[in-house]
């Protein structure tokens, strides 16, 4: 233990930690901008400065280690003045058009200006003048960028992509792509982790709210909506509910109030995905197909393989993601059942994800030029839609999703967490291969926020090697092992975002890092309390096969629920 | 084998520390860093192209467009600045319709700035294809550019 003095009070700190970490434990809030929990400090923004006795200038607490007998001032006039000046300088070339900004109310810069009591424009610098990049689902507005570098770091250090970087030097530097091309032709996989990391409105998603509103108000359209497994455990946060509260029923009711003609649960097609994917795995194992098989639910991950590991494309499951499966059965089976022209249906999906916007626009997801899914809204956009339509989520009486795609098993629900797809798949694969249910459905080693998890599961006489990876940086490590000849794995679940969809790039902004954990626990709580826990017992899925699809991997399934991938040339 | 390949051959199994020497050699042999060249270097070093672009744009010495036949370098060092090089630069941008780092579409003119040429006694100083012009005024620059244009039109006839 290290003893030090903070603002005249003795505190204890741990060997090797930073001043910031020690202060946080003591309940002292130090403002930060460039600091990111879990990554090495960069110490570039200087927001977190404190005064240290004996030091010539102020020191950054995020990167300075604690030492025995250290005396720190966190709120001396010098410290407060410095912090305020930093905010004022940042505002000097900032557009400060908060009223029109997508991030207003959730912006760290705005918050800091409030906290520091900035009440006038102290520096009137030349405003940044740069063009927006609206080439893809992720919109970059460099004018609002304060060059903290968080997006660059999450893109490179967490996701291993490096689509954006500091370009130029000094006061002319900006965050850009190679040769200043649009993100759509860069290595960007649209995961949206940069949006969540951004402290300002410089990064946001391309909004589809206006299109959805237009569809909702068009009497000639039937507007159906699906919601992803992880949305019901995060949407509440946008309305002040604690992270990890499931608002599934209220959300369904609220979406009906907004005017959607049908509300479907993407977890239903997650169950359908499991039926197809587990069958595909069984076929690959028994028929000598390409192994290990990779899951294909996460569109950021798909683009990642297409551009960085095209040699491993044959390992990808040919199953569409649950979103696209839902889109496909809505515009085929459902349209036929309701006797409505599929072109009259507007299919909306609410996802924790920005890459889903890219996925629904893929040409192979639009048979006969009718897209299976028309618009994707992120969790954030869905919340805005509810607010815009004056629907009070928390006041709703819970309702159930619509037939024929409303029933779900909890196996389909845990798709939202890293490890959930694997757990659901093993449950059903075991049944398909042995005809018996697993004795214990819970697979604890596959759960939790860890970036890489592995188990060896016994399915009948077969021992299956299964791995679960989330975060593309972690994916890269495992893929390199596979390229180098690793052979003991049969099935690998990959999710683009660290921890899975519960921590997706479309989730509420400004939540603390524990929020993702709470959302994950909420999904597993649902799995604990409900009785339908395996995909193959979903009666509506069984009925869909009976009435329409035939059997898993059958002709109709192949046509509607499976797809193909292409190598991508990237800069 | 093109220029990039022959440079990369000299750096087998290189790591990211070899980036700047590689960029320098590629520019030396090609005159600039093309998009294809950067993409190729990115594969060789297993570094994102964006990262390479970020590093290269940090330094003044790297170009991303080929040089023009008449390559203007305007010094923007302190001494030249005091002596009015900003007006020279403004005139150059106006006359050539180029910004620093750009090359005209017909590849006849290109414009670049440099932090100091080490010829402060001649300030404001400018070089045209490596040849120094001392105490340049906007008027003098206009004349120099006109001369270049005249040689060009003669060549065309």
PDB file of C-alpha atoms in Angstrom, chain B residues 3-154:
ATOM      1  CA  UNK B   3       9.572   0.399 -58.812  1.00  0.00           C
ATOM      2  CA  UNK B   4       7.719  -0.502 -55.618  1.00  0.00           C
ATOM      3  CA  UNK B   5       8.531  -4.179 -55.929  1.00  0.00           C
ATOM      4  CA  UNK B   6      12.206  -3.517 -56.452  1.00  0.00           C
ATOM      5  CA  UNK B   7      12.298  -1.294 -53.371  1.00  0.00           C
ATOM      6  CA  UNK B   8      10.408  -3.840 -51.259  1.00  0.00           C
ATOM      7  CA  UNK B   9      12.839  -6.555 -52.372  1.00  0.00           C
ATOM      8  CA  UNK B  10      15.496  -4.687 -50.458  1.00  0.00           C
ATOM      9  CA  UNK B  11      13.398  -4.936 -47.272  1.00  0.00           C
ATOM     10  CA  UNK B  12      12.501  -8.601 -46.893  1.00  0.00           C
ATOM     11  CA  UNK B  13      10.588  -9.460 -43.704  1.00  0.00           C
ATOM     12  CA  UNK B  14      10.682  -5.800 -42.679  1.00  0.00           C
ATOM     13  CA  UNK B  15       8.688  -4.508 -39.712  1.00  0.00           C
ATOM     14  CA  UNK B  16       6.969  -1.202 -39.170  1.00  0.00           C
ATOM     15  CA  UNK B  17      10.307   0.430 -38.270  1.00  0.00           C
ATOM     16  CA  UNK B  18      11.245   0.158 -41.949  1.00  0.00           C
ATOM     17  CA  UNK B  19       8.253   2.221 -43.040  1.00  0.00           C
ATOM     18  CA  UNK B  20       9.927   5.591 -43.486  1.00  0.00           C
ATOM     19  CA  UNK B  21      12.993   4.306 -45.366  1.00  0.00           C
ATOM     20  CA  UNK B  22      10.661   2.376 -47.666  1.00  0.00           C
ATOM     21  CA  UNK B  23       8.476   5.427 -48.285  1.00  0.00           C
ATOM     22  CA  UNK B  24      11.563   7.503 -49.016  1.00  0.00           C
ATOM     23  CA  UNK B  25      12.942   5.010 -51.502  1.00  0.00           C
ATOM     24  CA  UNK B  26       9.608   4.530 -53.233  1.00  0.00           C
ATOM     25  CA  UNK B  27       9.202   8.272 -53.588  1.00  0.00           C
ATOM     26  CA  UNK B  28      12.779   8.547 -54.792  1.00  0.00           C
ATOM     27  CA  UNK B  29      12.157   6.104 -57.612  1.00  0.00           C
ATOM     28  CA  UNK B  30       8.556   7.026 -58.494  1.00  0.00           C
ATOM     29  CA  UNK B  31       8.565  10.713 -57.683  1.00  0.00           C
ATOM     30  CA  UNK B  32       5.591  10.403 -55.367  1.00  0.00           C
ATOM     31  CA  UNK B  33       3.596   7.928 -53.280  1.00  0.00           C
ATOM     32  CA  UNK B  34       0.757   6.572 -55.351  1.00  0.00           C
ATOM     33  CA  UNK B  35      -2.283   4.903 -53.910  1.00  0.00           C
ATOM     34  CA  UNK B  36      -1.243   1.566 -55.362  1.00  0.00           C
ATOM     35  CA  UNK B  37       2.232   1.947 -53.904  1.00  0.00           C
ATOM     36  CA  UNK B  38       0.837   2.624 -50.435  1.00  0.00           C
ATOM     37  CA  UNK B  39      -1.525  -0.349 -50.727  1.00  0.00           C
ATOM     38  CA  UNK B  40       1.396  -2.567 -51.739  1.00  0.00           C
ATOM     39  CA  UNK B  41       3.597  -1.333 -48.864  1.00  0.00           C
ATOM     40  CA  UNK B  42       0.662  -1.879 -46.511  1.00  0.00           C
ATOM     41  CA  UNK B  43       0.518  -5.552 -47.519  1.00  0.00           C
ATOM     42  CA  UNK B  44       4.274  -5.953 -47.247  1.00  0.00           C
ATOM     43  CA  UNK B  45       4.502  -4.488 -43.735  1.00  0.00           C
ATOM     44  CA  UNK B  46       1.101  -5.722 -42.571  1.00  0.00           C
ATOM     45  CA  UNK B  47       0.177  -2.172 -41.611  1.00  0.00           C
ATOM     46  CA  UNK B  48      -3.149  -0.523 -42.425  1.00  0.00           C
ATOM     47  CA  UNK B  49      -2.883   1.801 -45.436  1.00  0.00           C
ATOM     48  CA  UNK B  50      -4.503   4.491 -43.314  1.00  0.00           C
ATOM     49  CA  UNK B  51      -1.677   4.237 -40.802  1.00  0.00           C
ATOM     50  CA  UNK B  52       0.884   4.669 -43.586  1.00  0.00           C
ATOM     51  CA  UNK B  53      -1.010   7.651 -44.954  1.00  0.00           C
ATOM     52  CA  UNK B  54      -1.091   9.129 -41.447  1.00  0.00           C
ATOM     53  CA  UNK B  55       2.663   8.748 -41.044  1.00  0.00           C
ATOM     54  CA  UNK B  56       3.427  10.025 -44.536  1.00  0.00           C
ATOM     55  CA  UNK B  57       1.234  13.127 -44.229  1.00  0.00           C
ATOM     56  CA  UNK B  58       3.012  14.009 -40.992  1.00  0.00           C
ATOM     57  CA  UNK B  59       6.193  14.707 -42.929  1.00  0.00           C
ATOM     58  CA  UNK B  60       6.526  17.450 -45.461  1.00  0.00           C
ATOM     59  CA  UNK B  61       8.810  15.420 -47.697  1.00  0.00           C
ATOM     60  CA  UNK B  62       6.192  12.974 -48.946  1.00  0.00           C
ATOM     61  CA  UNK B  63       4.046  13.729 -51.962  1.00  0.00           C
ATOM     62  CA  UNK B  64       0.888  11.964 -53.060  1.00  0.00           C
ATOM     63  CA  UNK B  65       0.747  13.382 -56.542  1.00  0.00           C
ATOM     64  CA  UNK B  66       3.441  13.231 -59.191  1.00  0.00           C
ATOM     65  CA  UNK B  67       5.525  16.359 -59.621  1.00  0.00           C
ATOM     66  CA  UNK B  68       4.718  18.681 -62.458  1.00  0.00           C
ATOM     67  CA  UNK B  69       7.206  19.592 -65.156  1.00  0.00           C
ATOM     68  CA  UNK B  70       7.630  22.941 -63.447  1.00  0.00           C
ATOM     69  CA  UNK B  71       7.868  22.254 -59.747  1.00  0.00           C
ATOM     70  CA  UNK B  72       7.606  25.292 -57.487  1.00  0.00           C
ATOM     71  CA  UNK B  73       8.802  25.149 -53.903  1.00  0.00           C
ATOM     72  CA  UNK B  74       7.995  28.203 -51.822  1.00  0.00           C
ATOM     73  CA  UNK B  75       9.888  28.632 -48.577  1.00  0.00           C
ATOM     74  CA  UNK B  76       7.644  29.310 -45.587  1.00  0.00           C
ATOM     75  CA  UNK B  77      10.414  29.531 -43.001  1.00  0.00           C
ATOM     76  CA  UNK B  78      10.522  32.279 -40.395  1.00  0.00           C
ATOM     77  CA  UNK B  79      12.889  34.634 -42.231  1.00  0.00           C
ATOM     78  CA  UNK B  80      10.982  34.270 -45.497  1.00  0.00           C
ATOM     79  CA  UNK B  81       7.690  34.730 -43.660  1.00  0.00           C
ATOM     80  CA  UNK B  82       8.929  37.994 -42.154  1.00  0.00           C
ATOM     81  CA  UNK B  83       9.956  39.074 -45.638  1.00  0.00           C
ATOM     82  CA  UNK B  84       6.489  38.371 -47.021  1.00  0.00           C
ATOM     83  CA  UNK B  85       6.549  34.807 -48.358  1.00  0.00           C
ATOM     84  CA  UNK B  86       2.863  34.457 -47.534  1.00  0.00           C
ATOM     85  CA  UNK B  87       2.050  36.930 -50.311  1.00  0.00           C
ATOM     86  CA  UNK B  88       4.284  34.985 -52.689  1.00  0.00           C
ATOM     87  CA  UNK B  89       2.438  31.830 -51.745  1.00  0.00           C
ATOM     88  CA  UNK B  90      -0.952  33.459 -52.238  1.00  0.00           C
ATOM     89  CA  UNK B  91       0.071  34.631 -55.678  1.00  0.00           C
ATOM     90  CA  UNK B  92       1.412  31.183 -56.579  1.00  0.00           C
ATOM     91  CA  UNK B  93      -1.862  29.561 -55.503  1.00  0.00           C
ATOM     92  CA  UNK B  94      -3.853  32.092 -57.486  1.00  0.00           C
ATOM     93  CA  UNK B  95      -1.754  31.951 -60.653  1.00  0.00           C
ATOM     94  CA  UNK B  96      -1.330  28.190 -60.717  1.00  0.00           C
ATOM     95  CA  UNK B  97      -4.810  27.450 -59.356  1.00  0.00           C
ATOM     96  CA  UNK B  98      -3.154  24.935 -57.057  1.00  0.00           C
ATOM     97  CA  UNK B  99      -2.831  24.438 -53.313  1.00  0.00           C
ATOM     98  CA  UNK B 100       0.365  23.318 -51.625  1.00  0.00           C
ATOM     99  CA  UNK B 101       1.013  19.662 -52.428  1.00  0.00           C
ATOM    100  CA  UNK B 102      -1.049  19.673 -55.610  1.00  0.00           C
ATOM    101  CA  UNK B 103      -0.187  19.064 -59.223  1.00  0.00           C
ATOM    102  CA  UNK B 104      -2.119  20.432 -62.183  1.00  0.00           C
ATOM    103  CA  UNK B 105      -4.123  17.877 -64.123  1.00  0.00           C
ATOM    104  CA  UNK B 106      -1.897  18.226 -67.177  1.00  0.00           C
ATOM    105  CA  UNK B 107       1.081  17.643 -64.871  1.00  0.00           C
ATOM    106  CA  UNK B 108       2.762  20.824 -66.067  1.00  0.00           C
ATOM    107  CA  UNK B 109       2.788  22.648 -62.723  1.00  0.00           C
ATOM    108  CA  UNK B 110       3.104  21.551 -59.146  1.00  0.00           C
ATOM    109  CA  UNK B 111       3.332  23.571 -55.954  1.00  0.00           C
ATOM    110  CA  UNK B 112       4.846  22.775 -52.607  1.00  0.00           C
ATOM    111  CA  UNK B 113       5.903  24.595 -49.466  1.00  0.00           C
ATOM    112  CA  UNK B 114       8.960  23.895 -47.383  1.00  0.00           C
ATOM    113  CA  UNK B 115       9.772  24.926 -43.833  1.00  0.00           C
ATOM    114  CA  UNK B 116      13.229  26.313 -44.594  1.00  0.00           C
ATOM    115  CA  UNK B 117      15.629  26.042 -47.508  1.00  0.00           C
ATOM    116  CA  UNK B 118      18.630  27.200 -45.518  1.00  0.00           C
ATOM    117  CA  UNK B 119      18.998  30.282 -47.703  1.00  0.00           C
ATOM    118  CA  UNK B 120      17.553  32.847 -45.338  1.00  0.00           C
ATOM    119  CA  UNK B 121      19.941  35.509 -46.651  1.00  0.00           C
ATOM    120  CA  UNK B 122      18.058  35.370 -49.950  1.00  0.00           C
ATOM    121  CA  UNK B 123      14.618  35.586 -48.367  1.00  0.00           C
ATOM    122  CA  UNK B 124      11.952  35.352 -49.494  1.00  0.00           C
ATOM    123  CA  UNK B 125      13.263  32.439 -51.456  1.00  0.00           C
ATOM    124  CA  UNK B 126      11.645  30.005 -53.854  1.00  0.00           C
ATOM    125  CA  UNK B 127      12.950  27.204 -56.001  1.00  0.00           C
ATOM    126  CA  UNK B 128      11.831  26.113 -59.443  1.00  0.00           C
ATOM    127  CA  UNK B 129      12.915  22.581 -60.294  1.00  0.00           C
ATOM    128  CA  UNK B 130      15.746  22.925 -57.763  1.00  0.00           C
ATOM    129  CA  UNK B 131      16.942  26.286 -59.021  1.00  0.00           C
ATOM    130  CA  UNK B 132      16.799  29.028 -56.381  1.00  0.00           C
ATOM    131  CA  UNK B 133      15.147  32.376 -56.966  1.00  0.00           C
ATOM    132  CA  UNK B 134      16.162  35.046 -54.418  1.00  0.00           C
ATOM    133  CA  UNK B 135      14.117  37.919 -52.985  1.00  0.00           C
ATOM    134  CA  UNK B 136      10.945  36.841 -54.762  1.00  0.00           C
ATOM    135  CA  UNK B 137       8.046  39.254 -54.860  1.00  0.00           C
ATOM    136  CA  UNK B 138       4.568  38.412 -56.126  1.00  0.00           C
ATOM    137  CA  UNK B 139       5.352  40.437 -59.279  1.00  0.00           C
ATOM    138  CA  UNK B 140       8.583  38.527 -59.863  1.00  0.00           C
ATOM    139  CA  UNK B 141       6.724  35.261 -59.409  1.00  0.00           C
ATOM    140  CA  UNK B 142       4.145  36.261 -62.011  1.00  0.00           C
ATOM    141  CA  UNK B 143       6.972  36.799 -64.484  1.00  0.00           C
ATOM    142  CA  UNK B 144       8.562  33.446 -63.695  1.00  0.00           C
ATOM    143  CA  UNK B 145       5.270  31.631 -64.166  1.00  0.00           C
ATOM    144  CA  UNK B 146       4.610  33.459 -67.428  1.00  0.00           C
ATOM    145  CA  UNK B 147       8.015  32.391 -68.707  1.00  0.00           C
ATOM    146  CA  UNK B 148       7.193  28.770 -67.894  1.00  0.00           C
ATOM    147  CA  UNK B 149       3.913  29.078 -69.755  1.00  0.00           C
ATOM    148  CA  UNK B 150       5.679  30.563 -72.767  1.00  0.00           C
ATOM    149  CA  UNK B 151       8.145  27.672 -72.971  1.00  0.00           C
ATOM    150  CA  UNK B 152       5.193  25.299 -72.736  1.00  0.00           C
ATOM    151  CA  UNK B 153       3.286  26.938 -75.600  1.00  0.00           C
ATOM    152  CA  UNK B 154       6.476  26.979 -77.729  1.00  0.00           C
TER     153      UNK B 154
END
